[in-house]
Coordinates of C-alpha atoms and ligand atoms in Angstrom, one line a residue:
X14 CA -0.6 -3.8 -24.4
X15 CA -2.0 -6.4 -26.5
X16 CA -3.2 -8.3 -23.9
X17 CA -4.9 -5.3 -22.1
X18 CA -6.6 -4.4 -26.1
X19 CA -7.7 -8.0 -26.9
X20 CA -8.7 -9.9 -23.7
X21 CA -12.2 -10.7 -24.5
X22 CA -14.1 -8.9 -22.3
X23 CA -11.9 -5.5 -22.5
X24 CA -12.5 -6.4 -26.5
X25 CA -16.4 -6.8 -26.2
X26 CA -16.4 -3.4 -23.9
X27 CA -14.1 -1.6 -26.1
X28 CA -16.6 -2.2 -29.4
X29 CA -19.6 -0.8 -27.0
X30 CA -17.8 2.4 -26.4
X31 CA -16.6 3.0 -29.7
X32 CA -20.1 2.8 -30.8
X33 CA -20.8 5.6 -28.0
X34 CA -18.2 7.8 -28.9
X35 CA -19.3 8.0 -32.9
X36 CA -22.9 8.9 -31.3
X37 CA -21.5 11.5 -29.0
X38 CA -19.1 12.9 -31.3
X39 CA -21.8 12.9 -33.9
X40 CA -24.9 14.3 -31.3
X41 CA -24.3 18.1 -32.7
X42 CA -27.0 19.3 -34.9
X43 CA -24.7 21.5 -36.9
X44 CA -23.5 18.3 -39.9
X45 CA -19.7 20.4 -39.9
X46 CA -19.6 20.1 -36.3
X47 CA -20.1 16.0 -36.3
X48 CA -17.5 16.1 -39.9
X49 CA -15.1 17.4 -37.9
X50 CA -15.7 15.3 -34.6
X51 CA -15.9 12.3 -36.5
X52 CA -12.5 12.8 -38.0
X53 CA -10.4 13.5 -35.6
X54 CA -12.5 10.4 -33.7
X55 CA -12.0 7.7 -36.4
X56 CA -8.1 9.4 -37.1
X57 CA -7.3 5.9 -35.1
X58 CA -5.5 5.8 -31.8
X59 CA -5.2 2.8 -29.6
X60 CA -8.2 3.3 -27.0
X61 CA -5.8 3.0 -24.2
X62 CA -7.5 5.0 -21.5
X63 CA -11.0 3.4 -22.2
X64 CA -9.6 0.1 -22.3
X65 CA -8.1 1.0 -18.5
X66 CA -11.7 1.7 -17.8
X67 CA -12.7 -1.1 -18.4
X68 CA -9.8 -3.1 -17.2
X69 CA -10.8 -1.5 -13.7
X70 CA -13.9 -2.4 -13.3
X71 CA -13.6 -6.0 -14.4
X72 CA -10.6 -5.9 -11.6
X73 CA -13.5 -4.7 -9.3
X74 CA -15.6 -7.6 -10.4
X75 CA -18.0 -5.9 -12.1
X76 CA -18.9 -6.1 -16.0
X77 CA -18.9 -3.1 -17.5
X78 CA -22.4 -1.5 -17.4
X79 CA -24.0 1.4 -19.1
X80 CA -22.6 3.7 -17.2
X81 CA -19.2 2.7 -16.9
X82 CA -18.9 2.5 -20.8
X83 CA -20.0 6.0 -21.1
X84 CA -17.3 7.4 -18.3
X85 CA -15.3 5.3 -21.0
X86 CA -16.1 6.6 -23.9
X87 CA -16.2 10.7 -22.1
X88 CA -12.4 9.6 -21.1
X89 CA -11.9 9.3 -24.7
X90 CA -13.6 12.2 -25.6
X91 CA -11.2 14.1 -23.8
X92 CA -7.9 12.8 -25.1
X93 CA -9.4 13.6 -28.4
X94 CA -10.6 17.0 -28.0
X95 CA -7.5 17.9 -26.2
X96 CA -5.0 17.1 -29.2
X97 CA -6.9 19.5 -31.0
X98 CA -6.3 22.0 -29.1
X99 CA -2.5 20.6 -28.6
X100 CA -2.3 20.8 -32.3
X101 CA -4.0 23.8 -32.4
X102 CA -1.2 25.3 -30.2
X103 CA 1.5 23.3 -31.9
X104 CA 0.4 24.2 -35.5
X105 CA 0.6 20.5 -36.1
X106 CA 0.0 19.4 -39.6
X107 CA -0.3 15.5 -38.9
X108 CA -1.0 13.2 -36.6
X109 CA -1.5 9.4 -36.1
X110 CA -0.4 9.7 -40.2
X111 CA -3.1 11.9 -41.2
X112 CA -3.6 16.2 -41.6
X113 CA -4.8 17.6 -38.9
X114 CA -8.0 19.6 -37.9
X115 CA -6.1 22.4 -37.8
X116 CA -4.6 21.5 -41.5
X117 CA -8.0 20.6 -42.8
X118 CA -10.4 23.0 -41.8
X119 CA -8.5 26.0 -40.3
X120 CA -7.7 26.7 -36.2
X121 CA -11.2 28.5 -35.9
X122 CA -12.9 25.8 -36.9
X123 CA -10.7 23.2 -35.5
X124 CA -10.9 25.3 -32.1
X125 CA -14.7 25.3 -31.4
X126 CA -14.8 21.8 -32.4
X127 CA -12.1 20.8 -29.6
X128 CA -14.0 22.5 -27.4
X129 CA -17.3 21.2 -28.4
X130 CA -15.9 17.6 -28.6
X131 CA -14.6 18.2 -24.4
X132 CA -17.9 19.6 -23.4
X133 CA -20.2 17.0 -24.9
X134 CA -18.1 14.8 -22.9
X135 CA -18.7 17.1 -19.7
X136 CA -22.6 17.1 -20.7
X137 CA -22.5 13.0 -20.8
X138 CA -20.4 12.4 -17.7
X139 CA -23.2 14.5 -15.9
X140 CA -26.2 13.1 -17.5
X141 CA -26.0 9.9 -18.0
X142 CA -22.9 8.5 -15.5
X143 CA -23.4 10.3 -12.1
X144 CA -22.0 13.7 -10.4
X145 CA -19.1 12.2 -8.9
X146 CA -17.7 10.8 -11.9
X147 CA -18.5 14.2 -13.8
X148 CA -16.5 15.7 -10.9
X149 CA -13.2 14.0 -11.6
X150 CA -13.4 14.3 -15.4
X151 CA -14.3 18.1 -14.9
X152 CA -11.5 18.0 -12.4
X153 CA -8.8 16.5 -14.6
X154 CA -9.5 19.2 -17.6
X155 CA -8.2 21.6 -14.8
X156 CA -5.4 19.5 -14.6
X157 CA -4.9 19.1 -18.7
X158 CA -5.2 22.9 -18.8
X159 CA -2.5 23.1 -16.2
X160 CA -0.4 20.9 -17.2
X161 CA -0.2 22.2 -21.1
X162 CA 0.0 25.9 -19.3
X163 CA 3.6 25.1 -17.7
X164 CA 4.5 23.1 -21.0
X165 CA 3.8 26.3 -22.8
X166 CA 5.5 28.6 -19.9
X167 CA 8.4 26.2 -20.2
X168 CA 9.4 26.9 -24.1
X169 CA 12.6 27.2 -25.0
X170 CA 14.0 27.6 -21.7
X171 CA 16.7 26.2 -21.3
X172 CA 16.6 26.4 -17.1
X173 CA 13.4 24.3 -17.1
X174 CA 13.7 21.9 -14.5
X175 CA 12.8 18.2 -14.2
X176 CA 10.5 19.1 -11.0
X177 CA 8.6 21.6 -13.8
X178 CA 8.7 19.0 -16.5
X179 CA 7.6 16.3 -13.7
X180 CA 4.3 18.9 -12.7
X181 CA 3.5 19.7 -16.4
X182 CA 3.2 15.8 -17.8
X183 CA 1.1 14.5 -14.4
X184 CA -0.9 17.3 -15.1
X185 CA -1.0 17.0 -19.3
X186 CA -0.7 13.2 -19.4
X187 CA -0.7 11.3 -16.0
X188 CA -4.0 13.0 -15.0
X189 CA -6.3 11.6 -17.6
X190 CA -5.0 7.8 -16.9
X191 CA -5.2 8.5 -13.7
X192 CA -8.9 9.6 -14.3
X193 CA -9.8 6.8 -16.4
X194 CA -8.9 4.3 -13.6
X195 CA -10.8 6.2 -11.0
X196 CA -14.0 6.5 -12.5
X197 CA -14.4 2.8 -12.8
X198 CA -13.5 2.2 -9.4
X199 CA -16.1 5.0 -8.4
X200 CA -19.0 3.3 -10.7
X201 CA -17.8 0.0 -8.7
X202 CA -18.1 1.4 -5.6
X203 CA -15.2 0.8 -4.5
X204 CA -13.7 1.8 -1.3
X205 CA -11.9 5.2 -0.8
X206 CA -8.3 3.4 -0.4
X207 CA -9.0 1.3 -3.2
X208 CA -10.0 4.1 -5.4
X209 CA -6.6 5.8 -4.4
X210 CA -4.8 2.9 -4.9
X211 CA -6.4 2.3 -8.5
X212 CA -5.8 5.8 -8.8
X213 CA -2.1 6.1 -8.5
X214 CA -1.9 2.9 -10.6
X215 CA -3.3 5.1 -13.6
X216 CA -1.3 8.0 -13.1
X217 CA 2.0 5.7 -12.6
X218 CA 0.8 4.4 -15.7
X219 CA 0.5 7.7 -17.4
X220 CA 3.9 9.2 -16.5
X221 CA 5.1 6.2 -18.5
X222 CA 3.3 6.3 -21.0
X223 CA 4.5 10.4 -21.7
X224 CA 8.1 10.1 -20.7
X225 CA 8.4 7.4 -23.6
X226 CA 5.7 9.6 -26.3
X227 CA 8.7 12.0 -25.6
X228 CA 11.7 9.4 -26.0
X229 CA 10.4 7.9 -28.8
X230 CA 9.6 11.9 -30.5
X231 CA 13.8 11.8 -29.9
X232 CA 14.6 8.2 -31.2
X233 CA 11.8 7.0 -33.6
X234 CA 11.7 7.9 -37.2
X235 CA 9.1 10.0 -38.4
X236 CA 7.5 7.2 -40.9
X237 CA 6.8 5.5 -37.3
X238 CA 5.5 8.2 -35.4
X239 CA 3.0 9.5 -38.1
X240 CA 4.5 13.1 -36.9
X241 CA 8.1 14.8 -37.3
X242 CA 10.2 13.2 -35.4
X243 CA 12.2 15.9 -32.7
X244 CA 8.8 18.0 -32.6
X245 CA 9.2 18.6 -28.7
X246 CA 12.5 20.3 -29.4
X247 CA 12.1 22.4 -32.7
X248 CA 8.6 23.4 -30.5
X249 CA 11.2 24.3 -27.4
X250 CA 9.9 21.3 -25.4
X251 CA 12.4 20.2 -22.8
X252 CA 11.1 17.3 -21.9
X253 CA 12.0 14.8 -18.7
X254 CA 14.3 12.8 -21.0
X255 CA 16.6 15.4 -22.6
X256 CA 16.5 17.2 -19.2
X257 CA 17.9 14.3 -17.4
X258 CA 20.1 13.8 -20.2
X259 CA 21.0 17.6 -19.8
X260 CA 21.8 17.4 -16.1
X261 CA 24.5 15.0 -17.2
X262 CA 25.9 17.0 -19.9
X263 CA 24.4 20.0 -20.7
X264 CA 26.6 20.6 -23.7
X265 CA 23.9 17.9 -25.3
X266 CA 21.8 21.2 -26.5
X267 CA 22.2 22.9 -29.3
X268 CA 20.7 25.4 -31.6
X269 CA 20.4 23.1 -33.9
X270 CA 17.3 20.7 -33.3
X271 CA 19.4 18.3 -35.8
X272 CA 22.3 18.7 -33.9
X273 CA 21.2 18.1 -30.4
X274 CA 19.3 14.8 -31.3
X275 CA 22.5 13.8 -32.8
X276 CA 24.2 14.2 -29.5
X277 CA 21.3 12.7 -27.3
X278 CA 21.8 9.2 -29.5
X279 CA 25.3 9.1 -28.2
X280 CA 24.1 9.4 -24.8
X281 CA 22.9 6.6 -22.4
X282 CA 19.4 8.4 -22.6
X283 CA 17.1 5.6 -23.9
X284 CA 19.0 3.3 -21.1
X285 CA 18.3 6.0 -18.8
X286 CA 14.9 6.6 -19.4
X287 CA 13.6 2.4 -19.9
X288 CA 15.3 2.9 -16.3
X289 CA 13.2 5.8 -15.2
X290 CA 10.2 4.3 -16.4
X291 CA 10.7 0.6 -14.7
X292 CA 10.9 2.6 -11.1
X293 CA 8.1 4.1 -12.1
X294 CA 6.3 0.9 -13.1
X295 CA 7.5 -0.6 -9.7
X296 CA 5.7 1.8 -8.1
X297 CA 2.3 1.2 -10.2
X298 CA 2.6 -2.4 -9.4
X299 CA 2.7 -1.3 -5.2
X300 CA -0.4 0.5 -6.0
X301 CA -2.8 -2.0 -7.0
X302 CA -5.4 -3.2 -5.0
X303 CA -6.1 -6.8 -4.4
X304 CA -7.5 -8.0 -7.7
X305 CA -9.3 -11.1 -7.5
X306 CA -9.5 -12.4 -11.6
X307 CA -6.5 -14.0 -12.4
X308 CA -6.9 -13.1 -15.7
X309 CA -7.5 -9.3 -15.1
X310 CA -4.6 -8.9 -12.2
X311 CA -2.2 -10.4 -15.2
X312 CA -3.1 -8.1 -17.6
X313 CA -2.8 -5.1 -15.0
X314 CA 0.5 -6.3 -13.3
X315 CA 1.9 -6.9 -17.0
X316 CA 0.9 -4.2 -18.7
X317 CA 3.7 -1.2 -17.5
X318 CA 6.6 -3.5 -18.3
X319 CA 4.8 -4.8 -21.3
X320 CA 4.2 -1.4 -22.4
X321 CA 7.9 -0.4 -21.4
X322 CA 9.4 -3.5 -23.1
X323 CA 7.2 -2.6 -26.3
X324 CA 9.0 0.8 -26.7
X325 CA 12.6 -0.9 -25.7
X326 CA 11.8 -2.8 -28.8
X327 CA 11.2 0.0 -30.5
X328 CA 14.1 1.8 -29.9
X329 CA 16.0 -1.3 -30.3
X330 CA 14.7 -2.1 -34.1
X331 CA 15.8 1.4 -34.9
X332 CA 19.4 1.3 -33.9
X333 CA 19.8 -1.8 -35.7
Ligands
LIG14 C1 -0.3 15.7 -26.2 O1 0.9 15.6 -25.7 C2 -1.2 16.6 -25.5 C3 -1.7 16.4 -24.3 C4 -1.5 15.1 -23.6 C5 -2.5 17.3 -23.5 C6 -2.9 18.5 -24.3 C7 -3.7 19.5 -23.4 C8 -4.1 20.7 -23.8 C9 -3.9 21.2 -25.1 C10 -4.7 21.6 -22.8 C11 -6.1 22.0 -23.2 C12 -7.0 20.8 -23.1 C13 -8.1 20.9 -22.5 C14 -8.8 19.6 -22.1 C15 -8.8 22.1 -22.1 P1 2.2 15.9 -26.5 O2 2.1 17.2 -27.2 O3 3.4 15.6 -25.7 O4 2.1 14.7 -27.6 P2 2.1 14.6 -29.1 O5 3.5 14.4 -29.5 O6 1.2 13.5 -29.4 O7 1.6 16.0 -29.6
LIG15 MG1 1.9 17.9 -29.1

């Protein structure tokens, strides 16, 4: 992931885009508005979906223009003003280390400003990067919404199926990678079935990246994770690793939240899911499109594994 963050021109992009996102976050002409914005903006995060972005149009060949680090930046925008509103609907007091908006300024507040953060990003994405582009952001809300819907449909029950869980994250998670490929590819022009193929690289990408958010939420202390660690399950979260753990042995759950991550460590569940995840970075690999910098195609045939083998690692430290 490293690579992917600090490969010079991904770097150069990635310091163009924050700059756009403090200006859109901070474009509201109410000062509590931008406060807010700007706080749950500069709260850190890794600029992962930007930086794919960027990493897409580079494989198409193109430098990152104008446009392309707006669709960027609105990309970001939308991660951000949807953990608002997950935190809003968690009642989540941290995150990434720090209170959240929720914690800080109450859920009104903290409400309006997720939504104002997602539809600034909606406003840009039509006015200054192009209809089709605002299409598949818009699009990909829908899917968001969806996706947190069944989350939230899902709670506490305990029947909740891996096809469910599956739906949920490709709609929560997967969607927005997959999103932040595809608009690149469309500023590039690319052709429809490399579009698709960029496309389904992202979302690959995406499933990944959410199935091990929700191992590590199982295996990763708290001091690491800047949240409580087992939040999923004291929430009633299910997710695709304790439900494939589940179909093995469902005695695994318990009332207890303490008690059932106790008996998912003596499982084969971080095996299981590292396992999981390298089928599912297989298949991102089949996706991609012929990418003609060397430098580029390295960074986005390495990055799943890389990204898989940074989490092993994780995992690893903590049962040492
Ligand atoms: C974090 O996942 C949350 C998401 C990836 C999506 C949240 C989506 C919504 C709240 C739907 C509404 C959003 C819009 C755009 C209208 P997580 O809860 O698994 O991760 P966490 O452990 O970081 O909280
Ligand atoms: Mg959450």
């Amino acid at each position: 992931m490293d690579e992917l963050l600090n490969t010079p021109a991904i770097a150069h992009g990635l310091r163009k885009v924050e700059t756009r996102i403090r200006r859109l976050a901070g474009s509201s002409a109410l000062p509590g508005i931008n406060a807010g914005a700007d706080r749950i903006i500069t709260a850190g995060g890794k600029r992962l979906r930007p930086a794919l972005t960027l990493a897409t149009s580079l494989a198409f060949g193109k430098t990152p223009d104008r446009r392309v680090i707006t669709a960027a930046a609105c990309v970001e925008l939308i991660h951000a003003g949807s953990l608002v509103h997950d935190d809003l609907m968690d009642h989540a007091m941290q995150r990434r280390g720090a209170r959240t908006l929720n914690a800080e300024l109450g859920e009104g507040k903290a409400l309006v400003i997720g939504d104002f953060i997602l539809a600034r990003a909606g406003l840009a994405a039509i006015t200054a990067v192009s209809r089709p582009v605002a299409e598949v952001l818009a699009a990909t809300v829908v899917e968001l919404a969806e996706g947190q819907f069944l989350e939230t449909a899902d709670q506490f029950n305990r029947e909740r199926t891996v096809e469910s869980a599956l739906r949920s994250i490709t709609g929560k998670t997967a969607a927005l990678f997959r999103a932040s490929c595809l608009v690149a590819a469309i500023c590039a022009h690319a052709s429809d079935e490399d579009r698709a193929r960029m496309a389904l690289y992202g979302e690959r990408f995406g499933l990944i990246f959410q199935i091990l958010d929700d191992l590590l939420d199982l295996t990763a202390p708290t001091e690491r994770l800047g949240k409580p660690a087992g939040n999923d399950l004291r929430q009633g979260v299910y997710t695709l690793p304790v439900l494939r753990a589940m179909a093995k042995d469902p005695s695994v759950l318990h009332d207890d939240v303490d008690a059932t991550l106790a008996a998912l460590r003596e499982t084969t569940i971080v095996g299981d899911t590292l396992e999981h995840c390298r089928g599912l970075a297989s298949d991102a690999l089949s996706a991609l499109p012929v990418i003609h910098d060397r430098d580029i195609a390295a960074i986005m045939y390495g990055l799943p594994t890389a990204y898989i083998d940074h989490v092993e690692r994780q995992t690893l430290t903590r049962a040492s």
